[in-house]
Coordinates of C-alpha atoms and ligand atoms in Angstrom, one line a residue:
M14 CA 3.1 13.9 -45.9
C15 CA 4.9 13.6 -49.3
S16 CA 5.6 10.7 -50.3
T17 CA 8.0 10.7 -52.9
C18 CA 10.5 14.7 -52.7
G19 CA 12.4 12.6 -50.0
C20 CA 10.8 14.4 -47.3
S21 CA 11.7 11.5 -44.7
D22 CA 14.2 10.4 -41.7
E23 CA 16.1 9.3 -44.9
A24 CA 17.0 13.1 -45.3
E25 CA 20.3 14.5 -44.6
A26 CA 20.7 17.2 -43.1
R27 CA 23.7 20.0 -42.3
L28 CA 23.7 22.5 -40.0
T29 CA 25.8 25.6 -40.4
V30 CA 26.3 27.9 -37.1
F31 CA 26.6 31.4 -37.7
P32 CA 28.8 33.6 -36.6
T33 CA 31.3 31.0 -37.7
D34 CA 33.5 29.9 -34.3
H35 CA 36.1 26.5 -33.4
E36 CA 34.0 24.4 -34.5
H37 CA 34.3 25.9 -38.4
G38 CA 34.6 23.0 -40.7
S39 CA 32.8 20.5 -38.9
D40 CA 29.9 22.1 -39.7
H41 CA 27.8 19.9 -41.7
H42 CA 26.1 16.8 -40.0
H43 CA 24.9 14.3 -40.8
H44 CA 21.9 11.9 -38.8
D45 CA 22.1 8.7 -38.4
H46 CA 20.3 6.7 -41.4
H47 CA 18.7 4.6 -38.1
H48 CA 19.1 1.2 -40.0
D49 CA 17.2 -0.8 -37.8
E50 CA 13.5 1.2 -38.3
P51 CA 11.4 0.6 -41.0
H52 CA 12.4 2.0 -44.1
D53 CA 14.7 -0.7 -44.2
H54 CA 12.3 -3.1 -44.4
T55 CA 10.2 -1.2 -46.8
H56 CA 13.2 -1.9 -49.2
E57 CA 13.1 -5.7 -48.6
H58 CA 9.5 -5.6 -49.4
E59 CA 9.8 -3.5 -52.4
H60 CA 12.9 -6.0 -54.1
R61 CA 10.8 -9.4 -53.3
G62 CA 8.7 -9.3 -56.3
D63 CA 5.1 -10.2 -54.9
H64 CA 3.5 -7.8 -57.6
G65 CA -0.1 -9.5 -56.7
H66 CA -1.2 -7.5 -53.6
L67 CA 1.9 -4.5 -54.9
S68 CA -0.4 -1.7 -54.6
E69 CA -2.4 -2.5 -51.8
T70 CA 0.7 -3.6 -49.3
R71 CA 2.8 -0.4 -51.2
T72 CA -0.5 2.0 -50.0
S73 CA -1.0 0.2 -46.3
R74 CA 3.0 0.3 -45.5
T75 CA 3.2 3.6 -46.3
L76 CA 0.7 5.2 -44.3
R77 CA 2.2 3.2 -41.2
L78 CA 5.6 4.7 -42.3
E79 CA 3.6 8.3 -42.3
Q80 CA 2.4 7.3 -38.8
D81 CA 5.6 5.9 -37.4
I82 CA 7.7 9.1 -38.9
L83 CA 5.0 11.5 -37.8
A84 CA 4.8 9.7 -34.0
R85 CA 8.9 9.9 -33.7
N86 CA 8.8 13.6 -34.6
N87 CA 5.9 14.0 -31.5
R88 CA 8.3 12.3 -29.1
L89 CA 11.5 14.3 -30.0
A90 CA 9.1 17.4 -30.7
E91 CA 8.3 17.0 -26.9
R92 CA 11.4 16.6 -25.8
N93 CA 12.7 20.0 -27.8
R94 CA 9.7 22.1 -25.9
G95 CA 10.8 20.2 -21.9
W96 CA 14.5 21.9 -23.5
F97 CA 12.7 25.4 -24.0
E98 CA 10.7 25.6 -21.0
G99 CA 13.2 24.3 -19.1
R100 CA 15.4 27.7 -20.5
E101 CA 12.5 29.4 -20.7
I102 CA 12.4 29.9 -24.4
L103 CA 9.9 30.9 -26.7
A104 CA 9.9 29.7 -29.7
F105 CA 7.9 30.2 -32.6
N106 CA 8.2 28.3 -36.1
L107 CA 7.6 30.6 -39.6
M108 CA 6.1 28.8 -42.4
S109 CA 5.4 30.2 -45.4
S110 CA 6.0 28.8 -49.1
P111 CA 9.3 30.6 -51.6
G112 CA 9.1 34.1 -51.2
A113 CA 6.7 35.2 -48.9
G114 CA 9.3 37.7 -47.1
K115 CA 10.0 35.0 -43.8
T116 CA 13.8 36.3 -44.1
A117 CA 12.9 39.8 -44.5
L118 CA 10.2 39.4 -41.9
L119 CA 12.9 38.2 -39.3
E120 CA 16.1 40.8 -40.1
R121 CA 13.1 43.6 -39.7
T122 CA 11.8 42.7 -36.9
I123 CA 16.1 41.8 -35.2
R124 CA 16.9 45.1 -36.4
E125 CA 13.7 46.9 -34.6
L126 CA 13.2 44.8 -31.8
G127 CA 17.4 43.1 -31.1
D128 CA 17.5 46.3 -28.9
D129 CA 15.2 44.8 -26.2
I130 CA 14.5 41.0 -26.9
P131 CA 17.3 38.7 -27.0
I132 CA 16.5 37.2 -30.3
C133 CA 17.7 33.8 -32.1
V134 CA 17.0 32.6 -35.3
I135 CA 17.7 28.7 -36.5
E136 CA 17.4 28.7 -40.3
G137 CA 15.8 26.3 -42.6
D138 CA 16.2 25.4 -46.6
Q139 CA 17.4 22.8 -48.5
E140 CA 20.5 24.6 -49.7
T141 CA 22.8 27.6 -49.2
T142 CA 23.9 29.9 -46.3
R143 CA 22.4 32.7 -47.6
D144 CA 19.1 33.4 -45.7
A145 CA 21.4 32.9 -42.2
E146 CA 24.6 35.1 -43.8
R147 CA 20.7 37.8 -44.1
I148 CA 20.4 37.4 -40.1
R149 CA 23.6 37.7 -38.7
A150 CA 24.5 40.3 -40.7
T151 CA 21.8 42.1 -38.0
G152 CA 23.9 41.0 -35.6
C153 CA 21.6 38.6 -34.7
R154 CA 22.7 35.1 -33.9
A155 CA 22.2 32.0 -35.7
V156 CA 22.7 28.7 -37.6
Q157 CA 21.4 27.4 -40.8
I158 CA 19.7 24.1 -41.5
N159 CA 20.6 22.8 -45.0
T160 CA 17.9 20.0 -45.4
G161 CA 19.4 18.4 -49.0
S162 CA 16.2 16.6 -50.5
G163 CA 14.0 17.4 -47.8
C164 CA 11.2 20.1 -47.8
H165 CA 10.7 20.3 -43.9
L166 CA 12.4 20.6 -40.7
D167 CA 11.6 17.9 -38.9
A168 CA 12.2 18.3 -34.4
E169 CA 15.2 16.5 -34.7
M170 CA 17.3 18.5 -37.1
L171 CA 16.1 21.5 -34.7
A172 CA 17.0 19.4 -31.8
S173 CA 20.6 19.3 -33.1
A174 CA 20.8 22.8 -34.4
L175 CA 19.9 24.2 -30.6
K176 CA 23.1 22.3 -29.4
R177 CA 25.2 24.5 -31.8
L178 CA 23.4 27.9 -31.5
D179 CA 22.7 27.8 -27.8
P180 CA 20.5 30.0 -27.1
P181 CA 20.5 32.3 -23.9
R182 CA 17.6 32.3 -21.0
G183 CA 15.0 33.6 -21.7
S184 CA 15.1 34.5 -25.8
L185 CA 13.0 34.6 -28.6
L186 CA 14.1 31.3 -31.2
M187 CA 12.4 32.7 -34.5
I188 CA 12.5 30.1 -36.7
E189 CA 12.3 30.2 -40.3
N190 CA 11.0 26.9 -41.8
V191 CA 11.8 25.2 -45.4
G192 CA 9.6 27.3 -47.7
N193 CA 6.8 25.0 -48.4
L194 CA 2.9 25.2 -47.4
V195 CA 2.4 21.7 -47.2
C196 CA 4.9 19.1 -45.1
P197 CA 6.2 21.8 -42.2
A198 CA 2.6 22.2 -41.3
L199 CA 3.1 18.3 -40.3
F200 CA 5.9 18.4 -37.8
D201 CA 5.9 19.3 -34.8
L202 CA 9.6 20.7 -33.7
G203 CA 8.2 21.8 -29.8
E204 CA 7.5 25.6 -30.8
R205 CA 4.8 27.4 -28.8
K206 CA 4.0 29.2 -32.0
R207 CA 3.1 28.8 -35.3
I208 CA 2.9 31.2 -37.6
V209 CA 2.4 31.3 -41.4
I210 CA 3.2 34.3 -43.6
A211 CA 0.9 34.5 -47.0
S212 CA 1.7 37.8 -49.2
V213 CA -0.3 39.7 -51.6
T214 CA 1.9 38.5 -54.3
E215 CA 0.2 34.8 -54.4
G216 CA -3.4 33.7 -55.4
D217 CA -5.8 34.6 -52.5
D218 CA -7.2 31.2 -51.9
K219 CA -4.1 29.4 -50.5
P220 CA -5.8 28.8 -47.5
L221 CA -8.2 26.5 -49.0
K222 CA -5.7 25.0 -51.2
Y223 CA -2.9 24.2 -48.4
P224 CA -5.6 23.8 -45.4
Q225 CA -3.8 21.8 -43.3
M226 CA -1.1 24.7 -43.0
F227 CA -3.5 27.4 -42.5
H228 CA -5.4 24.7 -40.0
A229 CA -2.0 23.8 -38.3
A230 CA -1.2 27.5 -37.8
H231 CA -1.7 30.3 -34.4
I232 CA -0.7 33.6 -36.2
M233 CA -1.5 34.3 -40.2
I234 CA 0.7 37.4 -41.5
L235 CA -0.2 38.8 -44.6
N236 CA 2.7 40.3 -46.1
K237 CA 3.7 43.3 -48.4
V238 CA 0.9 44.6 -48.6
D239 CA 2.3 47.7 -50.0
L240 CA 1.6 46.1 -53.2
L241 CA -2.2 45.5 -52.8
P242 CA -2.6 48.3 -55.6
H243 CA -0.6 46.4 -57.9
V244 CA -2.2 42.8 -57.5
P245 CA -5.1 41.4 -58.4
F246 CA -5.9 39.9 -54.4
D247 CA -9.1 40.2 -52.3
V248 CA -8.0 40.6 -48.7
D249 CA -11.2 39.7 -47.4
R250 CA -11.7 36.5 -49.4
C251 CA -8.0 35.5 -48.4
I252 CA -8.4 36.4 -44.6
G253 CA -12.1 34.8 -44.8
Y254 CA -10.6 31.5 -46.7
A255 CA -8.4 31.8 -43.6
L256 CA -10.9 31.5 -40.7
Q257 CA -12.7 29.2 -42.6
V258 CA -10.3 26.3 -42.4
N259 CA -9.0 27.7 -38.7
P260 CA -11.8 29.8 -36.7
K261 CA -9.1 30.7 -34.0
L262 CA -6.7 32.3 -36.8
R263 CA -5.0 35.9 -35.3
V264 CA -4.5 37.8 -38.5
L265 CA -1.8 40.8 -39.0
Q266 CA -2.1 42.5 -42.2
L267 CA 1.3 44.8 -42.6
S268 CA 4.0 45.3 -44.8
V269 CA 7.3 44.4 -43.8
Q270 CA 9.2 46.5 -47.2
N271 CA 7.3 49.9 -46.5
G272 CA 6.5 49.3 -42.3
D273 CA 3.2 49.1 -42.4
G274 CA 1.4 47.2 -39.7
M275 CA 4.9 46.3 -38.2
A276 CA 3.7 47.8 -34.9
E277 CA 0.6 45.2 -34.8
W278 CA 2.9 42.5 -35.4
Y279 CA 5.3 43.5 -32.4
S280 CA 2.7 44.3 -29.9
C281 CA 2.1 40.5 -30.8
V282 CA 5.2 39.2 -30.0
R283 CA 5.3 41.6 -27.0
E284 CA 2.2 39.3 -26.2
E285 CA 3.5 36.5 -26.7
I286 CA 6.4 37.0 -25.0
G287 CA 4.3 38.5 -21.7
L288 CA 1.8 35.5 -21.7
H289 CA 4.3 32.7 -22.2
E290 CA 6.6 34.5 -18.6
A291 CA 3.3 34.7 -16.5
A292 CA 3.1 30.4 -17.6
N293 CA 6.5 30.5 -16.2
Ligands
LIG15 MG1 14.3 32.7 -46.0

């Protein structure tokens, strides 16, 4: 977990619901700060002037805090999972670095599958409601979570957003995580499948540089393949690295822009829906 960029339970998350409704004006949700939790304890120690073993103490304390935060998140993620099961909702967690094409993939998917499959979206970004507005333009219901200084969604933020979104029974929930290949990999949201989106405009060694993300994912989408003639990207090398990190990874190559490979993605979605229905 990143301990310097503000991705802790201290981060404040704000929700914006689309389409806006009678709740307009109360969109800004602030999480409780859990003042009985360990981070207050941390401040006490840091200010007490005990420099003798501060570095070592701080390291072990940081590790313990990370474990506490992740354990708490995992408990809340299990609650979300139960919530999804009770409503037969299939949830995907979409993760990537910024600009890989998560929102564009969702827009096209909703336009081309939305008539057959009820789809709802939760959008995660540090600031702005731009992505939720793009999703809303497709006619799909969307909730925006703004994480402020936080660089990932967590299970508690998701639970708050679910109450606002109220996705219908049997729907497909697409969760677009904050653009980041590091911290989102560690935070279970209660989703059924984790999808990492890479693109050919990035380095083909991303799976080696961010192995936790590719290890945690079930599906890897390699987007923007229409740009391959123009960029020095080795597809075989990238996929080889990804499978080296995670031999079970399912890999799809596509271009949201020109539609190449989208049919395979839709087959994958339908297959997951079928498996989900069979399991319920
Ligand atoms: Mg986006």
